[in-house]
mmCIF file of C-alpha atoms in Angstrom:
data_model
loop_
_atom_site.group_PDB
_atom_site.id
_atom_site.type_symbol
_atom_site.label_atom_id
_atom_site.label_comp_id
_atom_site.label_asym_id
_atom_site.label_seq_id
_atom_site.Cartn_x
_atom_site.Cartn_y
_atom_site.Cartn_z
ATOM 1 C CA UNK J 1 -28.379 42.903 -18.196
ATOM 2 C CA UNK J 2 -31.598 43.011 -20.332
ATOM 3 C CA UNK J 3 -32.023 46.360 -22.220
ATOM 4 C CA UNK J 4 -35.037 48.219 -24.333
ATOM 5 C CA UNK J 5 -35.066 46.058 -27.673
ATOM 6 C CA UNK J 6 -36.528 47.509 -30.803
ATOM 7 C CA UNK J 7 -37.571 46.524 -33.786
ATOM 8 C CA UNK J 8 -36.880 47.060 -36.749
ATOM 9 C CA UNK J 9 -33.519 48.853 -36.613
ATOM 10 C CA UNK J 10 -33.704 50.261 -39.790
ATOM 11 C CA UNK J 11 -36.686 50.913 -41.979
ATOM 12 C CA UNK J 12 -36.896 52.480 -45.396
ATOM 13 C CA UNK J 13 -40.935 53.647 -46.501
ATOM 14 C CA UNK J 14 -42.076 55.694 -49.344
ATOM 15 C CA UNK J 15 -44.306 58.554 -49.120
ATOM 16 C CA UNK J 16 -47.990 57.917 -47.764
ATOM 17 C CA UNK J 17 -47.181 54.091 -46.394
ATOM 18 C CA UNK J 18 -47.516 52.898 -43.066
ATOM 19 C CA UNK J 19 -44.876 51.724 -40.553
ATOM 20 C CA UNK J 20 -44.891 49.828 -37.392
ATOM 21 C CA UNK J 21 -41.945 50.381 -34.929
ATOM 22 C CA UNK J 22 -41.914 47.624 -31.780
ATOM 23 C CA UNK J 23 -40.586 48.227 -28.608
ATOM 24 C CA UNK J 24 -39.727 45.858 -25.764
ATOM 25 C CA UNK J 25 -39.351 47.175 -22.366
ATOM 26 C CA UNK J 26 -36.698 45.951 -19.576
ATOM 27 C CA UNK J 27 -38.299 43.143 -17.543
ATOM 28 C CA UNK J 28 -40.334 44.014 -14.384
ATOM 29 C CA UNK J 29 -40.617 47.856 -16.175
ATOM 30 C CA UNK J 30 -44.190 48.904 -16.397
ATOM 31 C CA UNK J 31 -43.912 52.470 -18.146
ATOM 32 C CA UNK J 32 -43.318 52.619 -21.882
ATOM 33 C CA UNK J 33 -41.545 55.996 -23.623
ATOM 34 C CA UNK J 34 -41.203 56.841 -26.838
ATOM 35 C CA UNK J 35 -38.746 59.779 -28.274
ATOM 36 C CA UNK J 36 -38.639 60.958 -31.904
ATOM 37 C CA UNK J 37 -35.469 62.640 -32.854
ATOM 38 C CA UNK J 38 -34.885 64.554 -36.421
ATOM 39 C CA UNK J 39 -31.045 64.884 -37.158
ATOM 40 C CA UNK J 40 -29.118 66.909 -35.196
ATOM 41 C CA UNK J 41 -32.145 67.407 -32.852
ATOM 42 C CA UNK J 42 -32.984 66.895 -29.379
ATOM 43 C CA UNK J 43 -35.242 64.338 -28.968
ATOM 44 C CA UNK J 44 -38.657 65.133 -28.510
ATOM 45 C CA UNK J 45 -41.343 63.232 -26.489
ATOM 46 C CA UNK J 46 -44.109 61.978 -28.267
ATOM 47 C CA UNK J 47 -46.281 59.407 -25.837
ATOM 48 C CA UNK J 48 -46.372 57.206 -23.012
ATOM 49 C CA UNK J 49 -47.831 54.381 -21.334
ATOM 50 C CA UNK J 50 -48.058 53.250 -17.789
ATOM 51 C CA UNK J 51 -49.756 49.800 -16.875
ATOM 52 C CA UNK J 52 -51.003 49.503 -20.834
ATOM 53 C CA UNK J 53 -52.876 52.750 -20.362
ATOM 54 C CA UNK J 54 -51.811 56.449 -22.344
ATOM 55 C CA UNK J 55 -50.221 57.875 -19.696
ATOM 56 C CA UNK J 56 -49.342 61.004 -21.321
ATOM 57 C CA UNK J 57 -49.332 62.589 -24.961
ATOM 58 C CA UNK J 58 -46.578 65.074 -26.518
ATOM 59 C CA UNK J 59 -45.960 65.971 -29.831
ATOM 60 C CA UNK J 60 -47.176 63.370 -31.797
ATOM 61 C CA UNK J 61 -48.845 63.597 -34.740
ATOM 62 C CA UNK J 62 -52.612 62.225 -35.749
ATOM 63 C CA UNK J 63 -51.505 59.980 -38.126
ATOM 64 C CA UNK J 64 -49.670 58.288 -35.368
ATOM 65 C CA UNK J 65 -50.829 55.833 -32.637
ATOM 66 C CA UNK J 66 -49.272 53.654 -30.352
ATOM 67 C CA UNK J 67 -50.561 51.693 -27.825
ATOM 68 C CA UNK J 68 -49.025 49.050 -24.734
ATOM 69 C CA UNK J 69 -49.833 45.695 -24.733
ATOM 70 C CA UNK J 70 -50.616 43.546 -21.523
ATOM 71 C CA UNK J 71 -47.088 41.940 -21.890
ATOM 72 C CA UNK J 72 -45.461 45.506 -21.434
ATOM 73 C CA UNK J 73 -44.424 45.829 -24.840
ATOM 74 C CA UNK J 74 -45.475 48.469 -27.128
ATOM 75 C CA UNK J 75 -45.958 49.355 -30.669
ATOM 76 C CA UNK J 76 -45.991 52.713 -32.496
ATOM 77 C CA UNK J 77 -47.771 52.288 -35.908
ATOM 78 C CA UNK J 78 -47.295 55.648 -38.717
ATOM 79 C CA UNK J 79 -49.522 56.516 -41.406
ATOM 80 C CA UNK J 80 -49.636 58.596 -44.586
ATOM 81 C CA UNK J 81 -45.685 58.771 -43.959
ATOM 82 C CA UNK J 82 -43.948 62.383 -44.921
ATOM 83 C CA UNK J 83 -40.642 62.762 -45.682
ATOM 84 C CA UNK J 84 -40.227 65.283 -42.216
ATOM 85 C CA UNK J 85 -41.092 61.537 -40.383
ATOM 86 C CA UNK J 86 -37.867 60.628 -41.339
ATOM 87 C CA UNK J 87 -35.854 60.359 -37.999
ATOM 88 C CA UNK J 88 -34.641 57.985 -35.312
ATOM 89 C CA UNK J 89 -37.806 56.516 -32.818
ATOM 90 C CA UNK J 90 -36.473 55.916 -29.206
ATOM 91 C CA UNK J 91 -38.094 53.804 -27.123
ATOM 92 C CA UNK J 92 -37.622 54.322 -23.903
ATOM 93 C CA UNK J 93 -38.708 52.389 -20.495
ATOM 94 C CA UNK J 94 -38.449 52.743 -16.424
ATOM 95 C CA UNK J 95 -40.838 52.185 -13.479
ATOM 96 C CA UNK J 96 -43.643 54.288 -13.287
ATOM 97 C CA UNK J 97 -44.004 56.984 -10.756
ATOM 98 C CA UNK J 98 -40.815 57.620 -9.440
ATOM 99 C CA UNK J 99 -38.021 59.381 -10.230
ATOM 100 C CA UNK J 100 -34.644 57.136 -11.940
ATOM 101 C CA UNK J 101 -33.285 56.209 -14.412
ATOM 102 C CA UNK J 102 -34.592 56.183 -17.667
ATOM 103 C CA UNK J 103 -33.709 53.535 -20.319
ATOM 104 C CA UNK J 104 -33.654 53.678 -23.943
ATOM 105 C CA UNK J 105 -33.111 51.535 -26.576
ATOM 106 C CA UNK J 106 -30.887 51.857 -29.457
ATOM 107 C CA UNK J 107 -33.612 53.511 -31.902
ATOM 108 C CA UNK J 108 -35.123 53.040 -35.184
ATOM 109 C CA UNK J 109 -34.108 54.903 -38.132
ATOM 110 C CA UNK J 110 -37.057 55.564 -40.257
ATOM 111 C CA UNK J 111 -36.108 57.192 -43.471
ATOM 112 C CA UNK J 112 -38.833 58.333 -45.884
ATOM 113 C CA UNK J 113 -38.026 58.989 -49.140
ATOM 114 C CA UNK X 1 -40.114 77.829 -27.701
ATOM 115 C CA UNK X 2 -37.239 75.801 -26.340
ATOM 116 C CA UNK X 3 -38.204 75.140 -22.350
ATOM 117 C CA UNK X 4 -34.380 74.196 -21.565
ATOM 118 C CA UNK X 5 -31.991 76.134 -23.139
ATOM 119 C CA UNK X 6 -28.565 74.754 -23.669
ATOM 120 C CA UNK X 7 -25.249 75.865 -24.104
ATOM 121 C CA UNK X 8 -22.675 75.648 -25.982
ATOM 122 C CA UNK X 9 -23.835 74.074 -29.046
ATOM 123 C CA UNK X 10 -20.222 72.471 -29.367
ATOM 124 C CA UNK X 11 -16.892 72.215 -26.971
ATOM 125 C CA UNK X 12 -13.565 70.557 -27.717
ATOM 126 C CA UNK X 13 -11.092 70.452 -24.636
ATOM 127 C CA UNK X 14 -7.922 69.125 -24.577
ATOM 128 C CA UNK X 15 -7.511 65.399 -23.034
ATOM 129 C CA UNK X 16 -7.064 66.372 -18.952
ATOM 130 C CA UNK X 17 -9.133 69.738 -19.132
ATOM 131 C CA UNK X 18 -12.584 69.748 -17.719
ATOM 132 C CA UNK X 19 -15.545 70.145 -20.368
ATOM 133 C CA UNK X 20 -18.427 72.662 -18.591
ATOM 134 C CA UNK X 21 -21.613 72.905 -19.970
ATOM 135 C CA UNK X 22 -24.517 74.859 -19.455
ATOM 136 C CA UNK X 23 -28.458 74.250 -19.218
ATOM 137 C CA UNK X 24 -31.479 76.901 -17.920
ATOM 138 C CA UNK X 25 -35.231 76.515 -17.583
ATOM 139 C CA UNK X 26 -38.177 78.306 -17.442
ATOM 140 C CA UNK X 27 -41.117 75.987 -15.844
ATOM 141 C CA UNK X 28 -40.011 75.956 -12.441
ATOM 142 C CA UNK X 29 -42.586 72.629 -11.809
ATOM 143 C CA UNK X 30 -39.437 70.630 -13.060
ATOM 144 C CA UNK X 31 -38.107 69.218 -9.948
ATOM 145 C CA UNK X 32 -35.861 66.083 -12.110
ATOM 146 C CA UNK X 33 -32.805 67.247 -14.074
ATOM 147 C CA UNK X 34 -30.939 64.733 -15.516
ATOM 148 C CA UNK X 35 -27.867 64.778 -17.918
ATOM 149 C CA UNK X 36 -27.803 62.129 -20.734
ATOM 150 C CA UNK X 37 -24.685 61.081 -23.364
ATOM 151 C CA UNK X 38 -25.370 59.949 -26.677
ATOM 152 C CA UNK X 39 -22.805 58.235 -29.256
ATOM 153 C CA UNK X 40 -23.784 58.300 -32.992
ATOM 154 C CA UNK X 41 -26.257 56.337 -33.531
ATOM 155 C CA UNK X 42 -27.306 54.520 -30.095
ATOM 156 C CA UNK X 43 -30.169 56.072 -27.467
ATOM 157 C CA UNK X 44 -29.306 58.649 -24.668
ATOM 158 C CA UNK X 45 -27.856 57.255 -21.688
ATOM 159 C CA UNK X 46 -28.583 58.506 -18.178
ATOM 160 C CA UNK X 47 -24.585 59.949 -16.978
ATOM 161 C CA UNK X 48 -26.382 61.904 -13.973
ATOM 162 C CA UNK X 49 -29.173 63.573 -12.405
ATOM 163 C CA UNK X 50 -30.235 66.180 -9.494
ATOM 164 C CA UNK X 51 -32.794 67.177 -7.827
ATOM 165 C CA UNK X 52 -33.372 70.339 -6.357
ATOM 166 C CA UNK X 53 -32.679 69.846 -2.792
ATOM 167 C CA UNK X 54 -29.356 69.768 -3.445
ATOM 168 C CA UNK X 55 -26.745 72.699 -5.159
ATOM 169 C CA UNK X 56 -24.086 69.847 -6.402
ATOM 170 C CA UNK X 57 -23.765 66.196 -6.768
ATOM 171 C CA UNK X 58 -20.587 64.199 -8.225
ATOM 172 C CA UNK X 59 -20.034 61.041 -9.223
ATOM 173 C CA UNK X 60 -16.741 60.341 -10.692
ATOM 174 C CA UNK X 61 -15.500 62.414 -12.761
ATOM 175 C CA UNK X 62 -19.101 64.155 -13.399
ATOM 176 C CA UNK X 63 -20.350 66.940 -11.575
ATOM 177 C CA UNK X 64 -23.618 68.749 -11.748
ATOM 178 C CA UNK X 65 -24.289 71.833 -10.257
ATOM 179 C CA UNK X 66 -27.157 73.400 -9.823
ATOM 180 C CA UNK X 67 -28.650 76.795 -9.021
ATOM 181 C CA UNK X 68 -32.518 77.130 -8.369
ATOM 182 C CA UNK X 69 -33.333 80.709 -7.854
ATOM 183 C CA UNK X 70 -31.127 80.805 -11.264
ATOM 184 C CA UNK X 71 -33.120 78.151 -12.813
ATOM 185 C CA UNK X 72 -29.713 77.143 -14.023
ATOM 186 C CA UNK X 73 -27.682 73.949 -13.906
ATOM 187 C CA UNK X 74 -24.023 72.726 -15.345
ATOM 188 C CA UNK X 75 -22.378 69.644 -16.201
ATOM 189 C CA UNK X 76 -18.477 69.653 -15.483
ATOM 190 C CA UNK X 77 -16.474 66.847 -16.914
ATOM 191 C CA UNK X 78 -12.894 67.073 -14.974
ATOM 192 C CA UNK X 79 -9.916 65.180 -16.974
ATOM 193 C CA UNK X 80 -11.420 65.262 -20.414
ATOM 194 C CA UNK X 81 -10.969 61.789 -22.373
ATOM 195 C CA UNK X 82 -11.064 61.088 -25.759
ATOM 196 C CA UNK X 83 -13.386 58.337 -24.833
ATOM 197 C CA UNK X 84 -16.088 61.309 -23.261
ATOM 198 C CA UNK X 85 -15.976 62.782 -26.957
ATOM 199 C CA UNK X 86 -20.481 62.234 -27.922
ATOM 200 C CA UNK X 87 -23.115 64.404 -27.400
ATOM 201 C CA UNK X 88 -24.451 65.623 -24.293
ATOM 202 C CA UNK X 89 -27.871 66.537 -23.748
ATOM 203 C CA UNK X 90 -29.619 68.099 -20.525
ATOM 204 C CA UNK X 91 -33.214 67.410 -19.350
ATOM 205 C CA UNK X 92 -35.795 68.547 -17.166
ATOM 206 C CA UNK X 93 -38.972 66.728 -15.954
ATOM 207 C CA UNK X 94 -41.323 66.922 -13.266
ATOM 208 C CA UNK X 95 -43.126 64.896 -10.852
ATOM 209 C CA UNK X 96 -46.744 63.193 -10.984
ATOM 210 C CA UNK X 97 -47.632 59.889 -12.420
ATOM 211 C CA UNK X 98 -44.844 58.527 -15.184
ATOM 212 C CA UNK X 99 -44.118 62.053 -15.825
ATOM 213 C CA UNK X 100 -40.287 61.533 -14.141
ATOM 214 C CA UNK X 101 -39.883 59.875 -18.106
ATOM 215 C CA UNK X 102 -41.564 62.790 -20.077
ATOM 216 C CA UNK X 103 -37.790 65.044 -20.448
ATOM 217 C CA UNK X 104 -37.554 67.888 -21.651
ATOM 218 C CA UNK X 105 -34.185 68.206 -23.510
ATOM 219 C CA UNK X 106 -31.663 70.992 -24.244
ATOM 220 C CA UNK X 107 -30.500 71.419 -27.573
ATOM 221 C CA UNK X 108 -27.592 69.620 -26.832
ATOM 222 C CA UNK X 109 -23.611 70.042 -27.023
ATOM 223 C CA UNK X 110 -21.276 68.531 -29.281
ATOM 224 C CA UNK X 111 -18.102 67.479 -27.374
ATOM 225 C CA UNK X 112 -14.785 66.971 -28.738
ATOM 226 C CA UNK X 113 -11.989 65.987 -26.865
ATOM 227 C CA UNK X 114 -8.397 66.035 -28.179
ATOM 228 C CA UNK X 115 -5.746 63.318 -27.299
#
């Protein structure tokens, strides 16, 4: 079965560059997730995206943005980069407004130095 | 401030013992709890979830529990496998819009299981 696909796996970024993370939801799944989680952490939600619209906005920080395009797939673009942005990115995807499962890909490590 | 507490931070049971874990909350709009299991380096995955209509649900060897005036709930792995040995996070979320995928995670649990 199809799964969350992201891209890139791994990406390595000095201080104050940019970095685009891509995210590919499961077929026929309309609502878009993404998860930032430091090491040893729990993840942590950061935003959302339901029909290509912000559905709803954590913790994420201004020199982030992310936005859903109209084939469902979504991109999460960093700025300014610190070191503390160093951390796996989950994307995560489902269908919106009900209750179930919720997928998530297999992450990209961002490491900062 | 953490909105689901979990505990312990780390377990290691013996292969055929059951692993218990423990989550509270405090916003009592959560009405979604699901349990997730991560291996190093891959995403959570979904083991199982409750809602609050209910005080227990199984499946397999997986058992949640749940107690709402409590605002507590418990996963309970029976016959511990080597194979169950990843990290195991609880999760809360609440209803309205895509909100079901906005968790809320515990801390987490580190779980070791010995052959």
């Amino acid at each position: 079965a199809a799964g969350v696909i992201q891209s890139p796996r791994h990406l390595i970024k000095e201080k104050r560059e940019t970095a685009t993370l891509k995210c590919y939801p499961i077929p026929r799944h309309d609502t878009v997730y993404w998860y930032q989680q430091g090491p040893g952490q729990d993840p942590q939600f950061l935003i959302s995206f339901y029909e290509k619209m912000q559905s709803d906005k954590g913790s994420i920080p201004d020199r982030f943005s992310a936005q859903q395009f109209s084939d469902y797939h979504s991109e999460l673009n960093m700025s300014s980069l610190e070191l503390g942005d160093s951390a796996l990115y989950f994307c995560a995807s489902k269908k919106g407004g009900v209750a179930g499962e919720l997928f998530f890909g297999e992450g990209s490590r961002l490491t900062v130095l | 401030q953490q909105q689901v507490k979990q505990s312990p931070q780390s377990l290691i049971v013996q292969k055929g013992g059951i692993s218990i874990i423990n989550c509270a909350y405090e916003n009592t709009a959560f009405d979604y709890f699901p349990w997730y299991q991560q291996f190093p380096g891959k995403g959570p995955a979904l083991l199982i979830a409750i809602r609050p209509d209910v005080s227990e649900k199984k499946e397999g060897r997986f058992t949640i529990s749940f107690n709402k005036s409590a605002k507590q709930f418990s996963l309970h792995i029976m016959d511990s496998q080597p194979g169950d040995s990843a990290t195991y996070f609880c999760a809360a979320a609440y209803a309205g819009g895509t909100s079901y995928g906005k968790l809320t995670f515990g801390q987490g649990t580190i779980l070791t299981v010995h052959p």
